[in-house]
mmCIF file of C-alpha atoms and ligand atoms in Angstrom:
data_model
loop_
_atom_site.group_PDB
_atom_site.id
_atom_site.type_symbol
_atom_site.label_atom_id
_atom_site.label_comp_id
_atom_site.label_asym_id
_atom_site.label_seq_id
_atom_site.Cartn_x
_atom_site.Cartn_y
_atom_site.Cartn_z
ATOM 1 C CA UNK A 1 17.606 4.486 7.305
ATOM 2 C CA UNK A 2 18.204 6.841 10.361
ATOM 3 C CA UNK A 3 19.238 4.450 13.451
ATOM 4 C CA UNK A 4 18.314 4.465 16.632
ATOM 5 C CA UNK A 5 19.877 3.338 19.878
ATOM 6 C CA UNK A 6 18.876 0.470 20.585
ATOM 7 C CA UNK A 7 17.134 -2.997 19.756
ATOM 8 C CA UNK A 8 14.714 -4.973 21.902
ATOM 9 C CA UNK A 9 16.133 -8.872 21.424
ATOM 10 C CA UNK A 10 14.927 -11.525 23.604
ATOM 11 C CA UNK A 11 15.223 -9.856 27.132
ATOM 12 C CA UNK A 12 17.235 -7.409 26.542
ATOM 13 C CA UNK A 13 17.851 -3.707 24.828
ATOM 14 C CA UNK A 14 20.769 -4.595 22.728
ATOM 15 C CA UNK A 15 22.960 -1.476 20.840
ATOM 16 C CA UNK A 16 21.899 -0.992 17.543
ATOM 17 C CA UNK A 17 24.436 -2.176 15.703
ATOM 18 C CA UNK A 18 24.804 -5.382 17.982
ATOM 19 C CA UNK A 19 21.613 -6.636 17.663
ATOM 20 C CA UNK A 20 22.957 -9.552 14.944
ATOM 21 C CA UNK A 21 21.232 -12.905 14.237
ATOM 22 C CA UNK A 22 23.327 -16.062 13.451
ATOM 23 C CA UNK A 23 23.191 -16.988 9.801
ATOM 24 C CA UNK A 24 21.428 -20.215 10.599
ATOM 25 C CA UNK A 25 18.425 -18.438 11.849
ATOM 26 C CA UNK A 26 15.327 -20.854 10.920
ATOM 27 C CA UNK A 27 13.499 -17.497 9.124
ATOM 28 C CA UNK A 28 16.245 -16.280 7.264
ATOM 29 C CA UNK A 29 16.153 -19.486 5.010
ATOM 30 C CA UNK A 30 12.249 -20.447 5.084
ATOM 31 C CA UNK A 31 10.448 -17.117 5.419
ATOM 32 C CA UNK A 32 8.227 -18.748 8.725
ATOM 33 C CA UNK A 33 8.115 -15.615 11.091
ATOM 34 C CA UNK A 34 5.764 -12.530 11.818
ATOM 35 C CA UNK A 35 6.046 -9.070 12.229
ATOM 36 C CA UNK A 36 4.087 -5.685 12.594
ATOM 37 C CA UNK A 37 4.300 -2.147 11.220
ATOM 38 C CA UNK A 38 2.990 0.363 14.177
ATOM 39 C CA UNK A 39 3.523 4.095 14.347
ATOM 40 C CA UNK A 40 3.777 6.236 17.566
ATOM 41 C CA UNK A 41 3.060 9.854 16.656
ATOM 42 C CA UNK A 42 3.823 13.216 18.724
ATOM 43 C CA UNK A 43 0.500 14.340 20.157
ATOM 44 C CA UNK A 44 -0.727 18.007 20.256
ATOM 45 C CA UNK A 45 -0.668 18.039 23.545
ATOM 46 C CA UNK A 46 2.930 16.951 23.238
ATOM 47 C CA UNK A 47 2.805 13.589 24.764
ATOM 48 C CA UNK A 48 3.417 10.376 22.464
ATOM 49 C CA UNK A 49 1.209 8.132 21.575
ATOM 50 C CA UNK A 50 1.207 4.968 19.845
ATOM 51 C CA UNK A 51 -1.959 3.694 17.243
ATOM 52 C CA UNK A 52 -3.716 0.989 18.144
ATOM 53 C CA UNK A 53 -0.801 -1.212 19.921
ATOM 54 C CA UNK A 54 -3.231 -3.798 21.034
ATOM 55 C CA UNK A 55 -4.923 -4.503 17.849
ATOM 56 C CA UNK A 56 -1.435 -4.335 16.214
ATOM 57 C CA UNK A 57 -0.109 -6.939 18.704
ATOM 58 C CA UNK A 58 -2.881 -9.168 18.632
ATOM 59 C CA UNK A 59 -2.507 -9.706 14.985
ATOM 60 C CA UNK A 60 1.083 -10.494 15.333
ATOM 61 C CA UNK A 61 0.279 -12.994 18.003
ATOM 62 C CA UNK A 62 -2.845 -14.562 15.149
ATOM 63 C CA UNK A 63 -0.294 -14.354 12.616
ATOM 64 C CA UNK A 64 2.313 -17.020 15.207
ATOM 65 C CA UNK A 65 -1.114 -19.189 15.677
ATOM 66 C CA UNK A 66 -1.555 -19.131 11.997
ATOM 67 C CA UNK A 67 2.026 -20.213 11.098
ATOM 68 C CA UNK A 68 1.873 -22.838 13.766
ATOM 69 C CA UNK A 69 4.840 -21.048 16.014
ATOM 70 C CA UNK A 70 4.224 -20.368 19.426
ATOM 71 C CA UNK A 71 4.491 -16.348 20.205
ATOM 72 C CA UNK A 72 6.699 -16.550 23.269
ATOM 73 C CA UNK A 73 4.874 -13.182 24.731
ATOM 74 C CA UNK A 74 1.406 -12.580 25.220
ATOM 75 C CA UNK A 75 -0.388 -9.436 24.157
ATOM 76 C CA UNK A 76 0.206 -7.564 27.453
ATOM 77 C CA UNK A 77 3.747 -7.842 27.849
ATOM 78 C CA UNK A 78 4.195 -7.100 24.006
ATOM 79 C CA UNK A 79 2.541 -4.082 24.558
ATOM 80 C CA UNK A 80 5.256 -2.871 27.364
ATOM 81 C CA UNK A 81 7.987 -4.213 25.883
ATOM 82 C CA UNK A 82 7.378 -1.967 23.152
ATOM 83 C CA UNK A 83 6.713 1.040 25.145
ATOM 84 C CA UNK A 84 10.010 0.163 27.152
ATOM 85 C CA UNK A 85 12.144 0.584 23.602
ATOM 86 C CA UNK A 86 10.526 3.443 22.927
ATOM 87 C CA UNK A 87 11.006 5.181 26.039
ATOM 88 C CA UNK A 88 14.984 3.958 25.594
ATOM 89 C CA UNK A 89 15.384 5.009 22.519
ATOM 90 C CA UNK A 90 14.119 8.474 23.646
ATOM 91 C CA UNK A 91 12.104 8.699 20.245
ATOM 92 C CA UNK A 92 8.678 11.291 20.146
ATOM 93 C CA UNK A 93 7.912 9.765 16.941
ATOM 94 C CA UNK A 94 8.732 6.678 15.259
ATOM 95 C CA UNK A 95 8.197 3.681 13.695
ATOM 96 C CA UNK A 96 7.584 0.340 15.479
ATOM 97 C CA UNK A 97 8.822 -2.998 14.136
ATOM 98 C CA UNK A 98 8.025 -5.964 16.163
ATOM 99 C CA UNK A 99 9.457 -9.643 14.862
ATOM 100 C CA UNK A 100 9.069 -12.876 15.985
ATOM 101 C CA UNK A 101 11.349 -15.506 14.604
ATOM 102 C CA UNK A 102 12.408 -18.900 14.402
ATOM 103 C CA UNK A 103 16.195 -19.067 15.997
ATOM 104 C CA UNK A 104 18.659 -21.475 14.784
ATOM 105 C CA UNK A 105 18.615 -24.682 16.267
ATOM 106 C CA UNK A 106 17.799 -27.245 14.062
ATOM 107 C CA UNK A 107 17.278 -26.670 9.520
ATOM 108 C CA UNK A 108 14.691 -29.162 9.004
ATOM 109 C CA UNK A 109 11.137 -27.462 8.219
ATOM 110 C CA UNK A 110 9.612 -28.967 11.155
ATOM 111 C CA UNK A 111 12.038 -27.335 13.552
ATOM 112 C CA UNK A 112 8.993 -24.451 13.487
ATOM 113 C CA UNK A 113 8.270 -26.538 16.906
ATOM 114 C CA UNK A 114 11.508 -27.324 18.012
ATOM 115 C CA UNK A 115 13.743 -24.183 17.954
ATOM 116 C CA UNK A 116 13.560 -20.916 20.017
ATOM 117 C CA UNK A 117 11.244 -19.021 19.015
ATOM 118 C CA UNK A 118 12.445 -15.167 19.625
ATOM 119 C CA UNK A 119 10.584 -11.755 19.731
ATOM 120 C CA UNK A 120 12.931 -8.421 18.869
ATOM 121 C CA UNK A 121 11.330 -5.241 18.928
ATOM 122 C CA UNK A 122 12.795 -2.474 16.896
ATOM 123 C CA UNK A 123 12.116 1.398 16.436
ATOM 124 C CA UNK A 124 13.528 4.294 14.463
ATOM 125 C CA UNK A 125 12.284 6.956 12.433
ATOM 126 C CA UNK A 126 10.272 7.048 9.589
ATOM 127 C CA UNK A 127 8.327 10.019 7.814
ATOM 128 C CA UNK A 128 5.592 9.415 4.946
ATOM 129 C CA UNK A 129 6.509 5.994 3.051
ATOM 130 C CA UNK A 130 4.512 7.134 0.425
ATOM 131 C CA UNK A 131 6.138 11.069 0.390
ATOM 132 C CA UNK A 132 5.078 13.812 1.688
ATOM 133 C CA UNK A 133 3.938 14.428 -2.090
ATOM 134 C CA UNK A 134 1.896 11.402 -2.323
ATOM 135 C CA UNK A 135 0.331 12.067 1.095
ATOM 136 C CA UNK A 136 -0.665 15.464 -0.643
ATOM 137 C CA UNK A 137 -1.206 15.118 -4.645
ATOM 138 C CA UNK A 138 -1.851 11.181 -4.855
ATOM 139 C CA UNK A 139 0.514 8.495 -6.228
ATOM 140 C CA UNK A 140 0.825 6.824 -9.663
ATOM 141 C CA UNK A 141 -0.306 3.086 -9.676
ATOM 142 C CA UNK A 142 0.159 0.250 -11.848
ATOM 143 C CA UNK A 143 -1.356 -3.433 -11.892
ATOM 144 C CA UNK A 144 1.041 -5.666 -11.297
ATOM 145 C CA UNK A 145 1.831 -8.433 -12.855
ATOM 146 C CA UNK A 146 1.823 -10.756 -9.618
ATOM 147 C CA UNK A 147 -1.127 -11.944 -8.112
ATOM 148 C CA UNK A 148 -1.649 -11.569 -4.482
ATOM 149 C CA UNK A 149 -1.994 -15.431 -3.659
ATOM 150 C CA UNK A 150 -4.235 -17.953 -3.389
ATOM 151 C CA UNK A 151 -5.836 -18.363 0.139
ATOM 152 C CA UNK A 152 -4.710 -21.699 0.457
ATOM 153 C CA UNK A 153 -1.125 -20.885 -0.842
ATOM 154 C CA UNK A 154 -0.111 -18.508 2.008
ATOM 155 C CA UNK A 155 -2.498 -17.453 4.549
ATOM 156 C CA UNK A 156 -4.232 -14.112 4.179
ATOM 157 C CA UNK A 157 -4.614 -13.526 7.802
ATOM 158 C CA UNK A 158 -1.273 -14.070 8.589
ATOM 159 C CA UNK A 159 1.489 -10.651 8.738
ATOM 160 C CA UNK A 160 4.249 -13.087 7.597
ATOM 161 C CA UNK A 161 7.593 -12.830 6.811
ATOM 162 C CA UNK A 162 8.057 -15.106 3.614
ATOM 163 C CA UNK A 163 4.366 -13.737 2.075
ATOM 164 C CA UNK A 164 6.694 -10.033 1.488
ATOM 165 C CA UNK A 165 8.426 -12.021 -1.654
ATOM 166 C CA UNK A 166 5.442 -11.590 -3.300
ATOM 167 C CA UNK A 167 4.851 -8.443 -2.168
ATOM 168 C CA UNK A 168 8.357 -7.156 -2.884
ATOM 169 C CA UNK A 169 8.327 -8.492 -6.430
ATOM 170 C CA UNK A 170 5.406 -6.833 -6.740
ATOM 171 C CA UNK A 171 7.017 -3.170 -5.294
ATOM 172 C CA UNK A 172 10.244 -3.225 -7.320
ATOM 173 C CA UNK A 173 8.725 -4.125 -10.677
ATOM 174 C CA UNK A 174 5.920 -0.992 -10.132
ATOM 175 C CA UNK A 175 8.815 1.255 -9.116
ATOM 176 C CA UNK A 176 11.319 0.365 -12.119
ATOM 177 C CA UNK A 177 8.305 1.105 -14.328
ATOM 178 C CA UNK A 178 8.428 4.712 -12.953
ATOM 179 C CA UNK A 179 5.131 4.014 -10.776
ATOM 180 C CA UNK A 180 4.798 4.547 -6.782
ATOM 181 C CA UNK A 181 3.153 1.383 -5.803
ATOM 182 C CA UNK A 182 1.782 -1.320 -7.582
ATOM 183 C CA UNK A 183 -1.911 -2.953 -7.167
ATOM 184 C CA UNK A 184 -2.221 -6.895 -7.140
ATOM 185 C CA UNK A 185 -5.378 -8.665 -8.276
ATOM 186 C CA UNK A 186 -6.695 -11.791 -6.794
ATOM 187 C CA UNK A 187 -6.145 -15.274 -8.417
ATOM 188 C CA UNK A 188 -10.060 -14.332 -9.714
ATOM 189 C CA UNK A 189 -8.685 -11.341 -11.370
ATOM 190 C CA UNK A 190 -10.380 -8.439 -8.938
ATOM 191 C CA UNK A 191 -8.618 -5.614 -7.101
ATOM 192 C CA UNK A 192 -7.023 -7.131 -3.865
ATOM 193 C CA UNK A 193 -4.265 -4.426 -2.199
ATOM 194 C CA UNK A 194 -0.946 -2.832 -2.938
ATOM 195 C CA UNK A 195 1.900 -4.367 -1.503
ATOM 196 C CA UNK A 196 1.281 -3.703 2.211
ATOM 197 C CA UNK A 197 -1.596 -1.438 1.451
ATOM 198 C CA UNK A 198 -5.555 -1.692 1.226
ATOM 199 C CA UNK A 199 -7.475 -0.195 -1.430
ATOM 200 C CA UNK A 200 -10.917 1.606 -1.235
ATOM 201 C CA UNK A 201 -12.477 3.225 -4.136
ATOM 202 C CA UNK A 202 -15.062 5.918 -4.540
ATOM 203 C CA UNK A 203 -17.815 5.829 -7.022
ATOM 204 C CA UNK A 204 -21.316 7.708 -6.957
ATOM 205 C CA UNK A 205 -20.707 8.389 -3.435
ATOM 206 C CA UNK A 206 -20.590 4.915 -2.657
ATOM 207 C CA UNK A 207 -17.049 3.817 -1.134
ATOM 208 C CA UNK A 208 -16.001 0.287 -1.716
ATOM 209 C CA UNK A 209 -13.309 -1.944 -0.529
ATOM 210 C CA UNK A 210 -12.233 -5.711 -1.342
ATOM 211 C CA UNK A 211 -13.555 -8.303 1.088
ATOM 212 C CA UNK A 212 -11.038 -9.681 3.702
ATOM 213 C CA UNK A 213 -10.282 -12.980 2.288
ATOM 214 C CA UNK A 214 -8.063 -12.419 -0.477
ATOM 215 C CA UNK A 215 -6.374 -9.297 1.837
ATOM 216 C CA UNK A 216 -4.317 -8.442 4.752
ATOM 217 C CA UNK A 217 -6.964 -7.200 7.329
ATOM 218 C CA UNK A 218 -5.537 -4.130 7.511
ATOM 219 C CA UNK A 219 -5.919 -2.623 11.374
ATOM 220 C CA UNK A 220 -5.676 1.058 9.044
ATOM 221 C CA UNK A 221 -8.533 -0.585 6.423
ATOM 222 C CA UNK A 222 -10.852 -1.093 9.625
ATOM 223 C CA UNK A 223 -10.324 2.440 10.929
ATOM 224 C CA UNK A 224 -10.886 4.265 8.039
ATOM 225 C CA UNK A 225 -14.324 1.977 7.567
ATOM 226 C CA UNK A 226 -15.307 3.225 11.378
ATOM 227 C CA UNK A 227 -14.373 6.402 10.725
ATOM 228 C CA UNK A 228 -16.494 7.136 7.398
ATOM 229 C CA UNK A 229 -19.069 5.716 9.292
ATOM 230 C CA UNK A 230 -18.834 7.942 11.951
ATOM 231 C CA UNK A 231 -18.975 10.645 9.149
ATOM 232 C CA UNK A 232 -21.863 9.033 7.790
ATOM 233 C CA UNK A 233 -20.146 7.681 4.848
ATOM 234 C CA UNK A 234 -20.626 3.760 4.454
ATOM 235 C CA UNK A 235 -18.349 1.694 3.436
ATOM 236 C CA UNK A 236 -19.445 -1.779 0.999
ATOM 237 C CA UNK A 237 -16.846 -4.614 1.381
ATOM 238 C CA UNK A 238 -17.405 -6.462 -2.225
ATOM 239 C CA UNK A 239 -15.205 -7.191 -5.094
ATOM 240 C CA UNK A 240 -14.356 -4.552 -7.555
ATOM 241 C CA UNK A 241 -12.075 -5.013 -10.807
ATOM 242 C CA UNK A 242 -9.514 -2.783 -12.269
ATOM 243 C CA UNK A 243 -11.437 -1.106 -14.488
ATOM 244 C CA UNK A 244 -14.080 0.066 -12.155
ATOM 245 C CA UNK A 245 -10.814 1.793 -10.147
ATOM 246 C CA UNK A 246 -10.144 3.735 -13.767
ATOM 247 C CA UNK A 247 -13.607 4.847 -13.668
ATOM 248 C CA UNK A 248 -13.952 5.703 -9.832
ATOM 249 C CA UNK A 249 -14.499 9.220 -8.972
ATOM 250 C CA UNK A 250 -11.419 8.700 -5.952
ATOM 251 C CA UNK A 251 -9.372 5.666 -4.763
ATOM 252 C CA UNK A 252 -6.957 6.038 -2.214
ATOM 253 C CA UNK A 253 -4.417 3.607 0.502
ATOM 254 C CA UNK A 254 -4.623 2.419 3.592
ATOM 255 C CA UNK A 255 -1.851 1.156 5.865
ATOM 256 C CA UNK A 256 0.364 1.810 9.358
ATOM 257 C CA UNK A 257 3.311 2.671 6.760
ATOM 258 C CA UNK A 258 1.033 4.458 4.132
ATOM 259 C CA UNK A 259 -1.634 6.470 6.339
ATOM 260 C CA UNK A 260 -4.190 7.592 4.018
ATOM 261 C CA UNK A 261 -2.742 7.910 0.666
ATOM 262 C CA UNK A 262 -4.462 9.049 -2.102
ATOM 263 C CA UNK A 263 -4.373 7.379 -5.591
ATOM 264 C CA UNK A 264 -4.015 9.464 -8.896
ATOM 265 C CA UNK A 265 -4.320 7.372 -11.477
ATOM 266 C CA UNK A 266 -4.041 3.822 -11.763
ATOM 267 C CA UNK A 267 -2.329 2.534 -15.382
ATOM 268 C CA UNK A 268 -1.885 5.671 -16.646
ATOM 269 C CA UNK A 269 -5.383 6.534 -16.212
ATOM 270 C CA UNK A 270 -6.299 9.085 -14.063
ATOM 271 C CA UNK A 271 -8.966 8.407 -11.500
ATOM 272 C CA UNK A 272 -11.785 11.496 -10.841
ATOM 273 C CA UNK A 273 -9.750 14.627 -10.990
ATOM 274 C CA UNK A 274 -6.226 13.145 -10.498
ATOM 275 C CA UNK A 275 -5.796 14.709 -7.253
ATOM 276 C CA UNK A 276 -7.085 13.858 -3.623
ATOM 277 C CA UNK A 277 -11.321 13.875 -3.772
ATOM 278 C CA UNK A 278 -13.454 15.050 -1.067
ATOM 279 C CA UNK A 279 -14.288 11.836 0.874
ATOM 280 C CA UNK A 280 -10.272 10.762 0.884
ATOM 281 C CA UNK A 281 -9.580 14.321 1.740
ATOM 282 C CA UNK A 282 -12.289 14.297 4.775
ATOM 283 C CA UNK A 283 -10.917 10.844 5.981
ATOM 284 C CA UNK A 284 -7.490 12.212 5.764
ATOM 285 C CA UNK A 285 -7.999 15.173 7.863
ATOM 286 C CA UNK A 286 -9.936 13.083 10.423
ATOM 287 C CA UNK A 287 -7.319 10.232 10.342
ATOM 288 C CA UNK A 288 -4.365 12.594 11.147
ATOM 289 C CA UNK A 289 -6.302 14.809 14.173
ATOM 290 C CA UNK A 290 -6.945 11.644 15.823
ATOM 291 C CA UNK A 291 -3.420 10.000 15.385
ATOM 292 C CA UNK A 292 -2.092 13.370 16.955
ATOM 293 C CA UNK A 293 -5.128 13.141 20.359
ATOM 294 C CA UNK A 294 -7.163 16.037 18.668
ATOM 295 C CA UNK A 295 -9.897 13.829 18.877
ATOM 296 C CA UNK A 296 -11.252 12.616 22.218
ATOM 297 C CA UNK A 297 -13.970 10.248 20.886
ATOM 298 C CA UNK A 298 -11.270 7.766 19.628
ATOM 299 C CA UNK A 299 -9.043 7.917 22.482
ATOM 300 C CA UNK A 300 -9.008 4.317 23.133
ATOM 301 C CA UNK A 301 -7.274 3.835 19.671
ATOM 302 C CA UNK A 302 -3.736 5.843 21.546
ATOM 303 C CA UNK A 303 -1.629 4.669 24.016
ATOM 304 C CA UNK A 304 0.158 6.769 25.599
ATOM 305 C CA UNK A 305 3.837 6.906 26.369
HETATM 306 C C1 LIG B 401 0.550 -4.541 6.702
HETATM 307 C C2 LIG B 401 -0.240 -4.704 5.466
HETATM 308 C C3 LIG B 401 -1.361 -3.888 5.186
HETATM 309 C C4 LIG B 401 -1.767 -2.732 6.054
HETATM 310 O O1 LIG B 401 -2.147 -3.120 7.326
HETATM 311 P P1 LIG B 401 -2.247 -2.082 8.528
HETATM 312 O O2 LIG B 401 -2.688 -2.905 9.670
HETATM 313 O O3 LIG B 401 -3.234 -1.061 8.135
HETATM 314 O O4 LIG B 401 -0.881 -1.493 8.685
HETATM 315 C C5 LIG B 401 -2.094 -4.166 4.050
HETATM 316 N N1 LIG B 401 -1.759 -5.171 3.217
HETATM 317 C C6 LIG B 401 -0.687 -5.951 3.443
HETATM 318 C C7 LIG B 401 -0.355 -7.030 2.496
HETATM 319 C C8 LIG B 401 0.102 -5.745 4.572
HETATM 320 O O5 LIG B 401 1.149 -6.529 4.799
#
């Protein structure tokens, strides 16, 4: 990965390569921590801006009431401390990784409420996670064969650390089968998300998405349903299985790290035409003018640098 100066930890911008946790760090062993995936992009007008930092933050801080840890920042200063690393790390565009952890202290599992709890902040930069290719042409799919969990296994609402196992599993098996990104079911067997990605499908111009409680509530998933709607395109949250995804006429990806990706085929088989369809296309375009200010109407989606 391409490094970048430096590392918000705790109160301070730390060098990159000093910003070190001890080994007995509470998450490390447990998984019981939080974190966010934001994006600042370069503007038109050549200002910076970041998408949707509030809504980001405010998830992280659910996610800390959800695990039962208490965020040690509220939204506000979140918000600056993030444009403060930003602005030191002297970045146009980048990617923004906030964390917050349980510090070493104590090992037992209840020491969730009686070690620091810490908050690091880290940027650097990060082009299409996808490709530039699979922004483009679409990316190959699989099913995979772990389930996203069970709601009352980990919670759904939650942007935790220790839920990525599954998630990861999930990733590596797809990609040493020679596919991009895998899709996991629910425990009922329908289409939940990729890995840190939500799925919508096209069929007889109807666009469909899962339901939030088997998914990440992706701040990406509710843009792109505001933003069809704006373009008069509405979007049905109900479950779907695999093999209406086959037989859809598009299906594409939502996510901070994914944009708008489309999704070529799913199993080997391909989906519509097997390359981007008008409505992803449409959203696409719209999705990248406004992350770059070209669009005035969602202005209160940027914050500027
Ligand atoms: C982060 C994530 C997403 C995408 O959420 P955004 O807010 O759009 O970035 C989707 N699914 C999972 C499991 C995730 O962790």
């Amino acid at each position: 990965m391409e490094k970048a100066k430096f590392i918000w930890m705790n109160g301070d911008l730390v060098p990159w390569d000093e910003a070190n946790v001890h080994v007995l760090t509470h998450t490390l062993h447990y998984g019981v921590g939080a974190f966010e995936g934001i994006r600042c992009y370069k503007c038109e007008d050549g200002r910076s801006a970041v998408f949707r930092l509030r809504e980001h933050l405010m998830r992280l801080w659910q996610s800390c009431r959800i695990l039962g840890i208490d965020c040690p920042y509220d939204v506000d200063p979140m918000l600056d401390i993030c444009l403060e690393t930003i602005r030191a790390n002297e970045l146009e565009e980048c990617y923004i990784r906030p964390l917050v952890y349980v510090a070493a202290g104590q090992m037992g599992l209840g020491a969730t409420s009686e070690n620091p709890i810490h908050l690091s902040v880290a940027v650097w930069p990060w082009g299409a996670y996808l490709g530039d290719d699979g922004l483009a042409n679409g990316i190959r799919v699989c099913t995979s064969t772990y389930q996203r969990y069970h709601v009352n296994t980990f919670m759904t609402k939650a942007k935790a650390c220790g839920h990525y196992v599954n998630s990861i599993m999930a990733s590596v098996e797809a990609q040493k089968a020679g596919y991009q990104e895998a899709l996991l079911l629910d425990v009922d067997g329908y289409a939940a998300e990729g890995c840190g990605e939500n799925l919508f499908i096209v069929r007889d111009g109807k666009v469909k998405t899962p339901p939030i409680a088997t998914v990440l509530e992706g701040i990406t998933r509710n843009s792109a349903i505001d933003i069809l709607g704006d373009q008069g395109v509405k979007v049905v949250e109900e479950r779907f299985t695999r093999d209406e995804v086959y037989i859809a006429d598009e299906a594409f990806f939502t996510g901070t790290a994914a944009e708008v990706t489309p999704v070529a085929s799913l199993d080997d088989r391909v989906i519509g035409a097997g390359k981007p369809g008008p409505v992803t296309k449409r959203l696409q375009e719209e999705y990248f003018a406004i992350i770059r200010g070209k669009r005035p109407v969602y202005s209160e989606w940027l914050t500027y640098l």
